[in-house]
Short mmCIF file of C-alpha atoms and ligand atoms in Angstrom, two decimals:
data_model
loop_
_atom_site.label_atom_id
_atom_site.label_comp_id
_atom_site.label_asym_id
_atom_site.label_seq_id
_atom_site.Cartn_x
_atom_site.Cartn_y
_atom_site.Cartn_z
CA UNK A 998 -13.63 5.09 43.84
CA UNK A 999 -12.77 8.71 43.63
CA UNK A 1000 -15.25 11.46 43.44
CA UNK A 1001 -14.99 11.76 39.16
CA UNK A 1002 -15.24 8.06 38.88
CA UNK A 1003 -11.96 8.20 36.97
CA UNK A 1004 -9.36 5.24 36.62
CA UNK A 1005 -6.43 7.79 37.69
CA UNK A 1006 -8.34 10.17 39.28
CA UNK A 1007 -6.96 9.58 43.53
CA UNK A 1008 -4.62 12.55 43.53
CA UNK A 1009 -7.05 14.54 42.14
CA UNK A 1010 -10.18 16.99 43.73
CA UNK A 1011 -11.63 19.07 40.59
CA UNK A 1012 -13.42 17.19 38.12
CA UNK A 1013 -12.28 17.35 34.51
CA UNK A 1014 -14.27 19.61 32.59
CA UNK A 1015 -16.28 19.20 29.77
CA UNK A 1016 -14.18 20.55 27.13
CA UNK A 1017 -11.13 19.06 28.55
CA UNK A 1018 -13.01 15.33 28.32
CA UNK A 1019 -13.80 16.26 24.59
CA UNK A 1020 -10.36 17.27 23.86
CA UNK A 1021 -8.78 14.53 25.51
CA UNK A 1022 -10.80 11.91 24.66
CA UNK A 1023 -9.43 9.21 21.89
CA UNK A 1024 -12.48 6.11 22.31
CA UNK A 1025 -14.53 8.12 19.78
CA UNK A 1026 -11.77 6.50 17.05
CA UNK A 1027 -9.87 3.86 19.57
CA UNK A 1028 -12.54 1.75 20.42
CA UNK A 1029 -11.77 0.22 16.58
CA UNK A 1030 -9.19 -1.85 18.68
CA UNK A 1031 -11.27 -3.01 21.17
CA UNK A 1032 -10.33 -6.70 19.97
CA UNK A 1033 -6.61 -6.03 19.96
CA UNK A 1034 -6.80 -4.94 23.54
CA UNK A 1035 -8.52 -7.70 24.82
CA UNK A 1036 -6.24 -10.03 23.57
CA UNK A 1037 -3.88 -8.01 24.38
CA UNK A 1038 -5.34 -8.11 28.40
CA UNK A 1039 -6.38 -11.94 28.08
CA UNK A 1040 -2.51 -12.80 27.19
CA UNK A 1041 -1.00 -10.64 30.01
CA UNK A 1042 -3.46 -11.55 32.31
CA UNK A 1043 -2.89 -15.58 31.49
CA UNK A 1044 1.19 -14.57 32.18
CA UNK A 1045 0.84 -12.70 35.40
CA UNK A 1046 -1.87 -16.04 36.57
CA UNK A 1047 1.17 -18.42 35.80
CA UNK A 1048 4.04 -16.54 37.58
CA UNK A 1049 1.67 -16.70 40.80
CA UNK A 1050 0.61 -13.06 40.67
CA UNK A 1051 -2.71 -13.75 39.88
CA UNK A 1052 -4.79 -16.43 41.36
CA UNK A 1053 -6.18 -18.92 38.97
CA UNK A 1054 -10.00 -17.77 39.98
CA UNK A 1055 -9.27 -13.78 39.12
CA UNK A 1056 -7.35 -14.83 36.02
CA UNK A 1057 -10.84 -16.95 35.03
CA UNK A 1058 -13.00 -13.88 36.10
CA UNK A 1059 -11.11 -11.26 33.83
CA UNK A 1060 -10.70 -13.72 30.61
CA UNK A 1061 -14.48 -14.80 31.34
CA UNK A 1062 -15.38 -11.07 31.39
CA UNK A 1063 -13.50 -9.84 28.78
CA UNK A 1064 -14.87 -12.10 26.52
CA UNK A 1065 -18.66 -11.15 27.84
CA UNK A 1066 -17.21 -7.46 26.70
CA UNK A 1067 -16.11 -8.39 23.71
CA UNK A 1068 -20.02 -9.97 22.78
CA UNK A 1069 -21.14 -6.99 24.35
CA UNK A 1070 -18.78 -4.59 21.99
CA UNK A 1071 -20.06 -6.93 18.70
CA UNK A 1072 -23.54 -6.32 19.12
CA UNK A 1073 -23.40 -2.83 20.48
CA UNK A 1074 -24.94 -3.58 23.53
CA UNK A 1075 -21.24 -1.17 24.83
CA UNK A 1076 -21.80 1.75 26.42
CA UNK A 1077 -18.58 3.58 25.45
CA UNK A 1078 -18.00 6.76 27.85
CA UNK A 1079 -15.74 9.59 26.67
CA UNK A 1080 -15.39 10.05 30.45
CA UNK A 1081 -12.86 7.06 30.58
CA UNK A 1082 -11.29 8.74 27.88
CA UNK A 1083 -9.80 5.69 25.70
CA UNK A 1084 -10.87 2.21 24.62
CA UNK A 1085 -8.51 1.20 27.64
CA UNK A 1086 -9.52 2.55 30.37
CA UNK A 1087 -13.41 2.13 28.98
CA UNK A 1088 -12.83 -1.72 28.69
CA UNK A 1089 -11.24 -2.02 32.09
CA UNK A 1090 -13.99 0.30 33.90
CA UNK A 1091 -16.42 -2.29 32.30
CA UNK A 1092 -14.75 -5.35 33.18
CA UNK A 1093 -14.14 -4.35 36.96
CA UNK A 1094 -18.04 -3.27 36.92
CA UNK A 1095 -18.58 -6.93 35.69
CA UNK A 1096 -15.84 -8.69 38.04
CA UNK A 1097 -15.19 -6.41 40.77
CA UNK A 1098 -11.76 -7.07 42.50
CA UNK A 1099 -10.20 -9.02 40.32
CA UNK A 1100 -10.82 -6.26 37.35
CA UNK A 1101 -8.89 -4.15 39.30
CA UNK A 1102 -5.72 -6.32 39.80
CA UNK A 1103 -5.93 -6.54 35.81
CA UNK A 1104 -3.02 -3.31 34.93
CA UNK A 1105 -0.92 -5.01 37.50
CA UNK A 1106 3.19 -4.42 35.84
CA UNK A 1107 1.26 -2.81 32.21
CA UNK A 1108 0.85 0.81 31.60
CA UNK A 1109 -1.56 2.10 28.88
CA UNK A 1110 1.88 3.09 27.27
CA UNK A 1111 2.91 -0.19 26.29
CA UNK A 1112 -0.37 -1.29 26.11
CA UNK A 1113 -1.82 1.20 23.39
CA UNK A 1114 2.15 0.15 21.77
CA UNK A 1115 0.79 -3.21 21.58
CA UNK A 1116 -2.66 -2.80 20.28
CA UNK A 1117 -1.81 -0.69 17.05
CA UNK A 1118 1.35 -3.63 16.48
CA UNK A 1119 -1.52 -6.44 16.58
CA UNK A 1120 -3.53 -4.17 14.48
CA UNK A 1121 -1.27 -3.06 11.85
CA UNK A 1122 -0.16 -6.97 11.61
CA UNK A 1123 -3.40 -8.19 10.77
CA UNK A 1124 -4.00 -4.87 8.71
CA UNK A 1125 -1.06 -5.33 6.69
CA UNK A 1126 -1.47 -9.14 6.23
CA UNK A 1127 -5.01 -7.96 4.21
CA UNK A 1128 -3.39 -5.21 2.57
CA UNK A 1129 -0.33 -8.23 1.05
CA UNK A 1130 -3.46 -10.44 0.04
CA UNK A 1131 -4.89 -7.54 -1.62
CA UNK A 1132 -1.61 -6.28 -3.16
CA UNK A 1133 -1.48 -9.86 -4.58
CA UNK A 1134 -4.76 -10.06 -5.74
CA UNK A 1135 -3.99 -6.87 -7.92
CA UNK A 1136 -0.80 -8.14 -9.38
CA UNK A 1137 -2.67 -11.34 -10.51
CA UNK A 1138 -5.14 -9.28 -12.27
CA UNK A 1139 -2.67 -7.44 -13.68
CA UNK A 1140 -0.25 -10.42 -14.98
CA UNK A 1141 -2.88 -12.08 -16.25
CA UNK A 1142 -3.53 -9.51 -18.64
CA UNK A 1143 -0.33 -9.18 -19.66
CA UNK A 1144 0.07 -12.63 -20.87
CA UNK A 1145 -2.84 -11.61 -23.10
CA UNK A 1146 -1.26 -8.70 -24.67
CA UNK A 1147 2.09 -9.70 -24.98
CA UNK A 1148 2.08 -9.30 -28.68
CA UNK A 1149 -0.03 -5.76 -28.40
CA UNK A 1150 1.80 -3.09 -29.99
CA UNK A 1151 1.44 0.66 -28.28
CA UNK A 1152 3.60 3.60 -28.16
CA UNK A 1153 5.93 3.89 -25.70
CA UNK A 1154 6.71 7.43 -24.73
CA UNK A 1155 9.23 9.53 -22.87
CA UNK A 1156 8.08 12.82 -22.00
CA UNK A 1157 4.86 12.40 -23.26
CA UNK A 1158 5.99 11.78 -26.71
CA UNK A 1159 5.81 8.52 -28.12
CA UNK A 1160 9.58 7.25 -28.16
CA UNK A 1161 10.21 3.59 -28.98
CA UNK A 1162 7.24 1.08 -30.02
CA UNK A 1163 6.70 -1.76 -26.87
CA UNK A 1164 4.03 -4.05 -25.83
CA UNK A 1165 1.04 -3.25 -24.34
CA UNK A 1166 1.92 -6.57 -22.29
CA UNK A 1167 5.27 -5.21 -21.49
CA UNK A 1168 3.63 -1.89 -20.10
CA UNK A 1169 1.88 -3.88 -17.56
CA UNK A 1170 4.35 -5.82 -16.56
CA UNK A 1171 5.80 -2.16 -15.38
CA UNK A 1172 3.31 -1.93 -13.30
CA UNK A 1173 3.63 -5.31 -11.74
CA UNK A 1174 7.31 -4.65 -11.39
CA UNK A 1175 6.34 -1.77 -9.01
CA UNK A 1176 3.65 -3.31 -7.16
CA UNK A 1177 6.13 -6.12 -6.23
CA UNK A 1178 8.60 -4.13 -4.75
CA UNK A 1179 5.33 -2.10 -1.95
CA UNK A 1180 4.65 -6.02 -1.00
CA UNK A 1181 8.01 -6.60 -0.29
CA UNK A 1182 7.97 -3.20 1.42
CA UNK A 1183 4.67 -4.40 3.23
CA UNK A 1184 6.24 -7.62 3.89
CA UNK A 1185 9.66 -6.55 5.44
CA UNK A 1186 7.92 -3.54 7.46
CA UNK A 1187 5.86 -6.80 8.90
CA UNK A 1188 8.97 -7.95 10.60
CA UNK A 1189 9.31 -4.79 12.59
CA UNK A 1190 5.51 -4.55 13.15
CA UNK A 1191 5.83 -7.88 15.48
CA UNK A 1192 7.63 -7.07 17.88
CA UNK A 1193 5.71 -7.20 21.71
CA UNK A 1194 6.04 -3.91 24.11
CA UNK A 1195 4.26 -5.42 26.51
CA UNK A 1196 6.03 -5.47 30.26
CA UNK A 1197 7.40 -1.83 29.27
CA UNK A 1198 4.67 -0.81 31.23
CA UNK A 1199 5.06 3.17 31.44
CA UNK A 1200 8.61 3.92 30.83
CA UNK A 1201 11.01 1.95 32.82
CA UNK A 1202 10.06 -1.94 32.69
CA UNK A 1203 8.84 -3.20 35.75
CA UNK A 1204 9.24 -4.57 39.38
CA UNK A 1205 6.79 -7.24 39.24
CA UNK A 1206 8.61 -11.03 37.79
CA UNK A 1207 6.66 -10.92 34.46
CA UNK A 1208 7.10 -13.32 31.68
CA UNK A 1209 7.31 -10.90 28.58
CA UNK A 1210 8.58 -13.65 26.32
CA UNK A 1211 5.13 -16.06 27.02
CA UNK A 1212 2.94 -12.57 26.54
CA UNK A 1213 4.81 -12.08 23.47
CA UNK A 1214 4.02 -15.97 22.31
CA UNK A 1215 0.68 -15.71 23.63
CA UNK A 1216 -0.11 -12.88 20.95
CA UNK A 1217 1.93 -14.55 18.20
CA UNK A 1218 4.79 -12.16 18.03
CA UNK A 1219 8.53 -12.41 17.13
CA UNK A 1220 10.11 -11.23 20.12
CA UNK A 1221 10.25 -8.72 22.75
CA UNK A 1222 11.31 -5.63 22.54
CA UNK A 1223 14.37 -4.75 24.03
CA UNK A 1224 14.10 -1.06 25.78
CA UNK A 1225 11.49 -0.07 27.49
CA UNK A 1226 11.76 3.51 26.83
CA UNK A 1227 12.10 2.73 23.30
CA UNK A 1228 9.15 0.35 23.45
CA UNK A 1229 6.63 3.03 24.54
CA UNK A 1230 8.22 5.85 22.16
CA UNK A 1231 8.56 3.95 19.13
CA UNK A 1232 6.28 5.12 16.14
CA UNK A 1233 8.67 3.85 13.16
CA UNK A 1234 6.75 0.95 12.49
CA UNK A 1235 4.12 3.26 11.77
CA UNK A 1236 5.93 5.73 9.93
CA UNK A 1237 7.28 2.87 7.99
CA UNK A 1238 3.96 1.44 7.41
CA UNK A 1239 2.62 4.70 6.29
CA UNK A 1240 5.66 5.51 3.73
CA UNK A 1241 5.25 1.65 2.18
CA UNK A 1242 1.55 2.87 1.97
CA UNK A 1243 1.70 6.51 0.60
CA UNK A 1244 4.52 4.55 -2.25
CA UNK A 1245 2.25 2.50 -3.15
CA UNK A 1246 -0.66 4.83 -3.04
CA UNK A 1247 1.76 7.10 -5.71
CA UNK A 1248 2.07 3.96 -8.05
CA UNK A 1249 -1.56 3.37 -8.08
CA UNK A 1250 -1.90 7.03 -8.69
CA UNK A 1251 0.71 7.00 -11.71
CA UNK A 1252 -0.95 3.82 -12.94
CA UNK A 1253 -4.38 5.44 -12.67
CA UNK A 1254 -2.89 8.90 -14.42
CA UNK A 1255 -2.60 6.27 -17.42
CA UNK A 1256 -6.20 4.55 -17.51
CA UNK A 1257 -7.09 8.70 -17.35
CA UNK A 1258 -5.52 9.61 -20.91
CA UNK A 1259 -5.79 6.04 -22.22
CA UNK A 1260 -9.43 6.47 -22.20
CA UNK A 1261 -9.88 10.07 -23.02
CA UNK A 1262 -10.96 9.95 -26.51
CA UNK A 1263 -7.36 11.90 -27.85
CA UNK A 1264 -5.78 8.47 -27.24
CA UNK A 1265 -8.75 5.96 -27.12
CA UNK A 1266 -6.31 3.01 -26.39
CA UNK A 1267 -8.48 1.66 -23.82
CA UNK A 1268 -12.62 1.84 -22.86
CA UNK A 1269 -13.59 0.98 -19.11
CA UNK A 1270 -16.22 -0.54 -18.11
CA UNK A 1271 -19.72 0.86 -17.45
CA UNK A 1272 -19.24 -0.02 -13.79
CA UNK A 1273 -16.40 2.30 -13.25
CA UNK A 1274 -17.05 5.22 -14.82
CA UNK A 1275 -19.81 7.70 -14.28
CA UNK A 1276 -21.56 10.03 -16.52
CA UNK A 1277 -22.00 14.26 -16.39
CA UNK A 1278 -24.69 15.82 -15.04
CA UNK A 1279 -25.18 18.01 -17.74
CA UNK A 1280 -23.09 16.85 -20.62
CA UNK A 1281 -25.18 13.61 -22.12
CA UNK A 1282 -22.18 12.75 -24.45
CA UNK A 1283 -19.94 12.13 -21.42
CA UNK A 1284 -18.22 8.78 -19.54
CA UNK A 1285 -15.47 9.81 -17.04
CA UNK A 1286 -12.68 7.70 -15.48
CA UNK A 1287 -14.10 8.64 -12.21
CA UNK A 1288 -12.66 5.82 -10.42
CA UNK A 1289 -9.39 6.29 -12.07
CA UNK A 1290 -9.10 9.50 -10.81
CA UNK A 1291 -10.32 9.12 -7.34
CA UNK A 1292 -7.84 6.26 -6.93
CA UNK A 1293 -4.84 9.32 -8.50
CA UNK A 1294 -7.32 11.47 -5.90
CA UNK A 1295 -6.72 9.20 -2.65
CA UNK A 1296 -2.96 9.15 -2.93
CA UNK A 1297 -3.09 12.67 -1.66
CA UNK A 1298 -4.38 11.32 1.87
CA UNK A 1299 -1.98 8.43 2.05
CA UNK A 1300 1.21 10.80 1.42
CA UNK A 1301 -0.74 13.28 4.15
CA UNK A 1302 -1.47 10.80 6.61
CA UNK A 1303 2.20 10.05 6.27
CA UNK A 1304 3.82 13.30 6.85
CA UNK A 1305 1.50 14.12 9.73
CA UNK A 1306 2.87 10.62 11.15
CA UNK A 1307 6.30 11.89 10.67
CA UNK A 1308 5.42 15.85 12.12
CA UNK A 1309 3.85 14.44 15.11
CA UNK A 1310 7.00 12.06 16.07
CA UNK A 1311 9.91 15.02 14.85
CA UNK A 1312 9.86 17.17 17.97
CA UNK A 1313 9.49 14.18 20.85
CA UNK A 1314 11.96 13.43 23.69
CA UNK A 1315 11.51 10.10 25.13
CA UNK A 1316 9.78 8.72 26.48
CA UNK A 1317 5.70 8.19 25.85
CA UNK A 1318 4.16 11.74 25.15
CA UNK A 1319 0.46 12.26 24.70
CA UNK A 1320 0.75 13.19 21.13
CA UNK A 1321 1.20 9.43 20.30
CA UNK A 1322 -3.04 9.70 20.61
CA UNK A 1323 -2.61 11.35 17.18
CA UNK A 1324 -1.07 8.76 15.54
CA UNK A 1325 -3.75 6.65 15.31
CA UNK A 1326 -6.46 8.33 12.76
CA UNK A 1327 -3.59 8.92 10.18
CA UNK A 1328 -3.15 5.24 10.27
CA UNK A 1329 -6.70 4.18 10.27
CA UNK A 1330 -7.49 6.29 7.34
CA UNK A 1331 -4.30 5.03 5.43
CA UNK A 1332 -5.20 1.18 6.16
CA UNK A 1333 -8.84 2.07 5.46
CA UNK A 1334 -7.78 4.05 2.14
CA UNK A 1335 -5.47 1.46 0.73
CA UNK A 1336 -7.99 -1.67 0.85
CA UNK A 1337 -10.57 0.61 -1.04
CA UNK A 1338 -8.01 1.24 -3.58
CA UNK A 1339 -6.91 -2.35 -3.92
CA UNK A 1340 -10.24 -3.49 -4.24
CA UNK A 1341 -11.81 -1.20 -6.64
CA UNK A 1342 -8.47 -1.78 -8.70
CA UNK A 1343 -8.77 -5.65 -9.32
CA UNK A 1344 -11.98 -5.07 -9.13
CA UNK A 1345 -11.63 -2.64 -12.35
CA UNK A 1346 -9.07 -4.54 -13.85
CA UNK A 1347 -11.04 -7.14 -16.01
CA UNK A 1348 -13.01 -4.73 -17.31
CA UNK A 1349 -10.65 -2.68 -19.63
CA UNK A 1350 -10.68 -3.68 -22.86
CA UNK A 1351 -7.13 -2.79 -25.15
CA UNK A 1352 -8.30 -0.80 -28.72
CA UNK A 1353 -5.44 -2.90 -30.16
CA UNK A 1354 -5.88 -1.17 -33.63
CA UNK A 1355 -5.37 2.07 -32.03
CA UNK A 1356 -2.72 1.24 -30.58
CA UNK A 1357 -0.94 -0.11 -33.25
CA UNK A 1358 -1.53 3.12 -35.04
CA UNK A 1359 -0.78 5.71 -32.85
CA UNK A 1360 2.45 3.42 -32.19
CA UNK A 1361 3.48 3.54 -36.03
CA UNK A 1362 3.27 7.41 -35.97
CA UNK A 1363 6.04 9.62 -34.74
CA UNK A 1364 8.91 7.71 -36.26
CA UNK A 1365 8.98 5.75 -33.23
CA UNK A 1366 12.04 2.84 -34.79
CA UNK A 1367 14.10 5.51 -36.11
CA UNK A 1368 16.32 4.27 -33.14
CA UNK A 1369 16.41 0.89 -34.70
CA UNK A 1370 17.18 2.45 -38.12
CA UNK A 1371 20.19 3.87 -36.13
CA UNK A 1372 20.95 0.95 -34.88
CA UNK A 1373 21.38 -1.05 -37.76
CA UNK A 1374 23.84 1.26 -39.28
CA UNK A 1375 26.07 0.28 -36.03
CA UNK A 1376 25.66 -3.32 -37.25
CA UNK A 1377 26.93 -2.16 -40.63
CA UNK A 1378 29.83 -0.57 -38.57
CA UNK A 1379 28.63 2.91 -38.76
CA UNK A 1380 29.90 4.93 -35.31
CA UNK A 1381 26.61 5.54 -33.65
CA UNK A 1382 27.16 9.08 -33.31
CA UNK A 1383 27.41 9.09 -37.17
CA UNK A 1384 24.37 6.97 -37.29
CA UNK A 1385 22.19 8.97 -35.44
CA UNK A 1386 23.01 11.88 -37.30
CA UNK A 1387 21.79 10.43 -40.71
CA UNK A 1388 18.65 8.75 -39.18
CA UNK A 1389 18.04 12.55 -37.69
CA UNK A 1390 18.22 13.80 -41.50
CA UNK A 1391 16.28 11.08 -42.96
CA UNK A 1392 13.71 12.02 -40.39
CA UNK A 1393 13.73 15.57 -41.85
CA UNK A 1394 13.34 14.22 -45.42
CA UNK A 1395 10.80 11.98 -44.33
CA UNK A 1396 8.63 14.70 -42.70
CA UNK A 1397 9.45 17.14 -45.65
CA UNK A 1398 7.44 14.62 -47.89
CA UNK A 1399 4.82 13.80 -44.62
CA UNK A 1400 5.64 10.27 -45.41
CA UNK A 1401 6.74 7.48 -42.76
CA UNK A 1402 10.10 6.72 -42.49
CA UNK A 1403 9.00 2.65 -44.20
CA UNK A 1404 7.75 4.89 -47.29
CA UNK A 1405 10.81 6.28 -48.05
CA UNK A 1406 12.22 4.65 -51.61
CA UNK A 1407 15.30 2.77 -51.31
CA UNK A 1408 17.02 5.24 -53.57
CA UNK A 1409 16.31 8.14 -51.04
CA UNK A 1410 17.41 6.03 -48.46
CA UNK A 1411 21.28 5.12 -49.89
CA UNK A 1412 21.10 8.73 -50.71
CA UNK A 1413 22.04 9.11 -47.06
CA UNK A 1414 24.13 6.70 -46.55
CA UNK A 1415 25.70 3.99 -48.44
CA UNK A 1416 25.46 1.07 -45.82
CA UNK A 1417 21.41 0.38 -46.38
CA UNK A 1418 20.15 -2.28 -47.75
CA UNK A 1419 16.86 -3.88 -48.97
CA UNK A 1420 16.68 -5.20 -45.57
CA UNK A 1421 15.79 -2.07 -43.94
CA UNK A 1422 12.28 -2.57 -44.81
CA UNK A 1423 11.74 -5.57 -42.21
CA UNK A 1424 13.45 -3.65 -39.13
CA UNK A 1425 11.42 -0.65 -39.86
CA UNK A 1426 7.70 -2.49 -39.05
CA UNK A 1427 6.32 -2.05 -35.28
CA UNK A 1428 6.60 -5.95 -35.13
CA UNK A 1429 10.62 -6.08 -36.33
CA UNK A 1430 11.25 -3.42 -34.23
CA UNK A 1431 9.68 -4.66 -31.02
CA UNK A 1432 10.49 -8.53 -31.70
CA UNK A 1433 14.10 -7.73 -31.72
CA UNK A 1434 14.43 -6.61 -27.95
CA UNK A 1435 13.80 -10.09 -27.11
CA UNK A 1436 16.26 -10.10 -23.84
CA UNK A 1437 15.52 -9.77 -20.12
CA UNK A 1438 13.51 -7.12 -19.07
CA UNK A 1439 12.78 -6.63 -23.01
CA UNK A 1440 9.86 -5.79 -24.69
CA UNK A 1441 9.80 -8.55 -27.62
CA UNK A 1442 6.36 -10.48 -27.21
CA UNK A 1443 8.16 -13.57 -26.50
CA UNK A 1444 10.11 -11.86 -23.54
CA UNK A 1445 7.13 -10.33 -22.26
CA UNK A 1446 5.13 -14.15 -22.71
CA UNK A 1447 7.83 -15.08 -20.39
CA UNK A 1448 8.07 -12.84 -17.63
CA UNK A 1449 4.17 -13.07 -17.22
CA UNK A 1450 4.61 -16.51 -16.99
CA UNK A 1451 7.34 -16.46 -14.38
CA UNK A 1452 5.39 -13.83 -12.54
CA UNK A 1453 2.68 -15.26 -12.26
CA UNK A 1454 4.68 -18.63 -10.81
CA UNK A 1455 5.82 -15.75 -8.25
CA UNK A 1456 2.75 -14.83 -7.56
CA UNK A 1457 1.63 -18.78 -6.71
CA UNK A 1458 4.00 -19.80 -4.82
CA UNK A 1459 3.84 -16.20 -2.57
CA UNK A 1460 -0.21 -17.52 -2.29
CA UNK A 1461 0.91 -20.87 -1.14
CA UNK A 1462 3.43 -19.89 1.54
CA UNK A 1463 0.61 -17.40 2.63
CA UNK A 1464 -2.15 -20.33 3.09
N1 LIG B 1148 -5.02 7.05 24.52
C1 LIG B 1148 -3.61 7.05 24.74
C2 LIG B 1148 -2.87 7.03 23.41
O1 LIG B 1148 -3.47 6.81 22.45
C3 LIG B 1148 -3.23 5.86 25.53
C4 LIG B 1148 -1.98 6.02 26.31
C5 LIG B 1148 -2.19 7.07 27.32
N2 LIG B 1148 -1.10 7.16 28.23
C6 LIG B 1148 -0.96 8.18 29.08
N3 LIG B 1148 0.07 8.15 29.84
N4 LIG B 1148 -1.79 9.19 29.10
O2 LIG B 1148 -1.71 7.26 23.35
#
């Protein structure tokens, strides 16, 4: 071995120095794929064995000592060494101090280029397989509910006004709407997750006869990729990943921005649990959304993590370029980030309660079914245009008076126009008004009793192809 006692270090006489090894140096966060790269070794290893360039003794000396390394790893018995710079080169220093020869013959026709490639696509598989389940679990909390307030009345509001009258029920189901389309996001992003690098080896494939497509079924993925140069370059699947995540990091956020002024006590349309909230140092009286807004808080790493993803990758010729070592904390922290989030929010999820009376009220202020006042004069073949101008001026009488617009006499009402009738009175209630958008995507409790139904079938049927 050469003088340093590195893995690359024969053309070399000076020793690295110090700082140099602590710049360098990637195990101190790497060595979280320790398990990855094994497997990752084990399967190449079994491949070069069968196409004869292995003997079946070395090939039972490296899986042996892998898997001693792996125990080893578990129960931090490892002595990881920021002088073999990555979790790599530290595993393979180990395993040919274990096996001797055969240890050595291990990186025959692999490069830690499409090796590190590998490891972070058998991580972010697995990773993103949890992050689905969790995703899932989420929606299910969330569905759930919404079956239960299907007939909850609430305001609904365009900017930050209350607007129209919908269903608490309905509300949620927005959420699940959006939460459907990041696991589909998750899901499809999979597909170019599984792809196998391996026999890329540094740049320009190989000389050695390797069997890439029994490496690639050894580790369970899809295919092969198909250019070497790409193979070792490629960080979309990451970038991908991290844009699905930072998404769905912002719709948590949004959603979260809600729980916020639902509970403040201006709206009061919802209380939280004890278990999520915390209280103030100095102000007795308080209970903040804490959780709420450290789950708005976290999106703010996930959208970072993503554009230093896409900064690293913007200025790189092919083919493998040591910046690559810096995509792999932006990813950890998103993966890590993102399974916090998802549990804390099923985790919070059962224990909102809906102030259903508050609701109701704050829904019945604002003139929030003047548009269905409008629209019934359209029914009585009134020109919409025309209609809304009316509604707009029985509005003004209305507030003149500081009645509601259901308070207004009949009288005052055909004083506007001609076309009302007693019936007015029924379309004008929170219930009429929400009842009658009973259609597809609607906010009628009988429409929203039926999507939660059907989504949670959806969500069944996705647990049943996962299992
Ligand atoms: N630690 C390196 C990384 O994360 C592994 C690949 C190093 N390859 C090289 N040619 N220096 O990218």
């Amino acid at each position: 071995m050469n003088e340093q006692n590195k893995l690359w270090g024969g053309r070399f006489s000076a020793a690295s120095s110090d700082l140099m090894e602590r710049f360098s140096q990637s195990v101190s966060f790497d060595r979280k794929l320790y398990r990855q790269d094994i497997a990752g070794s084990v399967a190449h290893a079994r491949m070069l064995e069968k196409q004869g360039i292995l003997a079946a003794a070395e090939f039972q000396q490296i899986e042996r000592g892998l898997a001693e390394l792996r125990d080893e790893i578990e129960s931090g018995r490892f002595d990881w060494s920021v002088s073999h710079e990555d979790v790599h080169m530290n595993i393979e220093a180990a395993l040919t101090k274990k096996v001797g020869d055969a240890g050595k013959k291990l990186h025959t026709g692999r490069s830690r280029n499409d090796q590190v490639a590998t490891d972070m696509r058998l991580y972010l598989r697995e990773e993103v397989d949890g992050i689905c389940a969790g995703i899932t679990r989420v929606q299910n909390e969330i569905v759930k509910r919404a079956g239960r307030e299907s007939g909850t009345v609430m305001p609904g509001f365009t900017h930050m006004q209350a607007a129209q009258p919908v269903t608490f029920g309905h509300h949620l189901l927005a959420w699940n709407e959006m939460l459907e389309r990041d696991h589909e996001r998750f899901r499809d992003c999979r597909r170019r997750i599984n792809v196998c690098p391996l026999g890329c080896a540094a740049l320009a494939g190989t000389g050695f006869p390797l069997d890439r497509e029994m490496t690639a079924r050894e580790l369970g993925f899809e295919g092969v990729s198909a250019n070497s140069l790409d193979a070792v370059s490629d960080r979309d699947f990451m970038m991908e990943f991290a844009a699905a995540a930072a998404m769905m990091m912002v719709h948590f956020s949004r959603m979260a921005e809600e729980l916020v002024l639902w509970s403040s006590p201006a709206f009061d349309f919802i209380e939280l649990s004890d278990e999520f909230c915390t209280g103030s140092s100095i102000m007795p009286q308080k209970k903040n959304p804490d959780v709420a807004e450290l789950l708005r808080g976290k999106s703010g790493r996930a959208i970072g993590n993503l554009v230093a993803l896409l900064t690293l990758m913007k200025g790189q010729p092919l083919a493998y370029n040591r910046d690559n070592q810096e995509d792999k904390e932006p990813v950890f922290d998103t993966v890590e980030t993102l399974k916090l989030c998802l549990a804390v929010f099923a985790a919070m999820m059962p224990g909102i309660t809906a102030k259903r009376e508050n609701m109701r009220t704050a829904a019945a202020a604002g003139f929030s079914t003047a548009t269905d006042l409008a629209d019934y004069l359209v029914r009585r073949q009134v020109p919409f245009r025309d209609a809304h101008e009316i509604v707009g001026k029985l509005v003004a009488c209305a507030l003149e008076q500081g009645v509601a617009l259901h308070e207004l006499s009949l009288g005052q009402f055909r004083g506007f126009c001609r076309d009302i009738g007693e019936d007015v009175y029924d379309l004008l209630t929170l219930d009429g008004s929400v009842a009658s958008r009973n259609h597809v995507g609607g906010t009628a409790p009988d429409s929203v009793r039926q999507a939660a139904e059907e989504a949670a079938l959806r969500l069944r049927a996705r647990t049943a192809d996962a299992g």
